[in-house]
């Protein structure tokens, strides 16, 4: 059984600082990543065991008294011996090896996005909708562990559970240590001996499920509804991401949406527009009466307050903007023609005074402006 002081090459009264320094020097020379080979590995083990005893004041005192902190002094390596301690000494406390360590198999799941189409009525008033989502869920066989039921993980024997392997590059400045995720365990520090058959060790599987979502009144195409924790479940039983439901509002055959206002056109016979009347409109809020003033022009706009789309934020609703289109009769019988000719004579309009005007200022211009929201 070798003497720990001799192994480290220090005096019996060496200070803790001298012991640490000696250990680091030897560990750099002998570490298996630097110096492969059975002999170096054996020496590295005894150097590490010696350091483990001599760096701990209590163990060192016991050793000096002739006793031993463990059952056998030479068997120190690997018995109640923390690898982190070696790495700490090796890299000087907060070294790279100590700071990183193995990564967790648990990861937060990704957010998921699904597009859902609603009709205009649902966008105006809000609705509940059942949707079908296809996301990763926890594996029912292994409950996220990734191992076949009844089996587990074992410590990776390549990296010793650290998840990192050290590499030494020689440079003009000396040896430079770098650490890389262990390829054998992908940096987890543990290996799944028998991966779950259902999820291949991922801990999650894809699954389609139904969700009932509340679509608030006022949504528009592009509105996103966030459902926390309804996205993809993470690997290794990690927390799920969020689910975003992106709304697509289907075009309506009658109403065109502009902001929170709705626009529609109503056709009126020439006589009704001239004489005035009351018409009944079929709106999203049911039948609504609209008073048509005598002398209503084609392109004239009437606003029905509060019959538009609900404001998504805040309260109240937009308006329903009704554009009037006056329809000129096309097919006149003899009696109707006679009546209209009488009217034309009475109004002195047999040969009307027609003058050209700038395009865009007449009726069509006004209609165009109203439709483009100007
Ligand atoms: Zn599984
Ligand atoms: Zn490993």
Coordinates of N, CA and C in Angstrom, one line a residue, residues 111-118 127-135 209-216 219-231 241-249 312-313:
X111 N -44.0 25.3 -28.7 CA -45.3 25.8 -28.9 C -45.9 25.2 -30.2
X112 N -47.2 25.1 -30.3 CA -47.8 24.6 -31.5 C -48.8 25.7 -32.0
X113 N -49.0 25.6 -33.3 CA -49.9 26.6 -34.0 C -50.9 25.8 -34.8
X114 N -52.1 26.2 -34.7 CA -53.2 25.6 -35.5 C -54.1 26.7 -36.0
X115 N -54.5 26.6 -37.3 CA -55.4 27.6 -37.9 C -56.8 27.1 -37.8
X116 N -57.7 27.9 -37.4 CA -59.1 27.5 -37.3 C -60.0 28.6 -38.0
X117 N -60.8 28.0 -38.9 CA -61.7 29.0 -39.6 C -63.1 29.1 -38.9
X118 N -63.5 30.4 -38.8 CA -64.8 30.6 -38.2 C -65.6 31.5 -39.2
X127 N -67.8 32.5 -30.0 CA -68.4 31.2 -30.1 C -67.5 30.2 -29.3
X128 N -68.0 29.0 -29.1 CA -67.1 27.9 -28.7 C -67.0 27.0 -29.8
X129 N -65.7 26.5 -29.9 CA -65.5 25.6 -31.1 C -64.7 24.4 -30.7
X130 N -65.1 23.3 -31.2 CA -64.3 22.1 -30.9 C -63.2 21.9 -32.0
X131 N -62.0 21.8 -31.6 CA -60.9 21.7 -32.6 C -60.1 20.4 -32.3
X132 N -59.5 19.9 -33.3 CA -58.7 18.7 -33.2 C -57.2 19.1 -33.3
X133 N -56.4 18.7 -32.3 CA -55.0 19.1 -32.4 C -54.2 17.9 -32.3
X134 N -53.1 17.9 -33.1 CA -52.1 16.8 -33.2 C -50.8 17.3 -32.6
X135 N -50.5 16.9 -31.3 CA -49.3 17.3 -30.7 C -48.6 16.1 -30.0
X209 N -56.1 14.9 -30.4 CA -57.1 15.0 -29.3 C -58.0 16.2 -29.6
X210 N -59.2 16.2 -29.0 CA -60.1 17.3 -29.2 C -60.0 18.3 -28.1
X211 N -60.2 19.5 -28.4 CA -60.2 20.6 -27.4 C -61.3 21.5 -27.8
X212 N -62.0 22.0 -26.7 CA -63.0 23.0 -27.0 C -62.4 24.4 -26.6
X213 N -62.4 25.3 -27.6 CA -61.9 26.6 -27.3 C -62.9 27.6 -27.4
X214 N -62.7 28.7 -26.6 CA -63.6 29.8 -26.7 C -63.0 30.9 -27.6
X215 N -63.8 31.2 -28.6 CA -63.4 32.2 -29.6 C -64.1 33.5 -29.2
X216 N -63.3 34.5 -28.7 CA -64.0 35.7 -28.2 C -64.6 36.5 -29.4
X219 N -62.8 38.6 -33.0 CA -61.6 38.1 -33.7 C -61.6 38.4 -35.1
X220 N -60.4 38.5 -35.7 CA -60.3 38.8 -37.1 C -59.3 37.8 -37.7
X221 N -59.2 37.7 -39.0 CA -58.2 36.8 -39.6 C -56.8 37.2 -39.0
X222 N -56.1 36.3 -38.5 CA -54.7 36.6 -37.9 C -54.7 36.7 -36.4
X223 N -55.9 36.9 -35.8 CA -56.0 36.9 -34.3 C -55.5 35.6 -33.8
X224 N -54.6 35.6 -32.8 CA -54.1 34.4 -32.2 C -54.6 34.2 -30.7
X225 N -55.1 33.1 -30.4 CA -55.6 32.8 -29.1 C -54.5 31.9 -28.5
X226 N -54.0 32.2 -27.3 CA -53.0 31.4 -26.7 C -53.6 30.5 -25.6
X227 N -53.3 29.2 -25.7 CA -53.8 28.3 -24.7 C -52.5 27.7 -24.0
X228 N -52.3 28.2 -22.8 CA -51.0 27.8 -22.1 C -51.0 26.3 -21.8
X229 N -49.9 25.7 -22.1 CA -49.7 24.3 -21.7 C -50.4 23.3 -22.6
X230 N -51.0 23.8 -23.7 CA -51.7 22.9 -24.6 C -50.9 22.5 -25.9
X231 N -49.6 23.0 -25.9 CA -48.8 22.7 -27.0 C -48.1 21.3 -26.9
X241 N -45.4 23.1 -24.2 CA -45.4 24.5 -24.7 C -46.8 24.9 -24.8
X242 N -47.0 26.1 -25.4 CA -48.4 26.7 -25.5 C -48.9 26.3 -26.9
X243 N -50.2 26.4 -27.0 CA -50.9 26.2 -28.3 C -51.5 27.5 -28.7
X244 N -51.1 27.9 -29.9 CA -51.7 29.1 -30.5 C -52.7 28.8 -31.5
X245 N -53.9 29.3 -31.4 CA -55.0 29.1 -32.3 C -55.1 30.3 -33.2
X246 N -54.7 30.2 -34.5 CA -54.8 31.4 -35.3 C -56.1 31.4 -36.1
X247 N -56.9 32.5 -35.9 CA -58.2 32.5 -36.5 C -58.2 33.0 -38.0
X248 N -59.0 32.3 -38.8 CA -59.2 32.7 -40.1 C -60.7 32.9 -40.3
X249 N -61.1 34.2 -40.6 CA -62.5 34.5 -40.7 C -62.9 34.3 -42.2
X312 N -62.8 43.7 -30.2 CA -62.1 42.6 -29.5 C -61.6 43.1 -28.1
X313 N -61.0 44.3 -28.1 CA -60.5 44.9 -26.9 C -61.4 46.1 -26.6

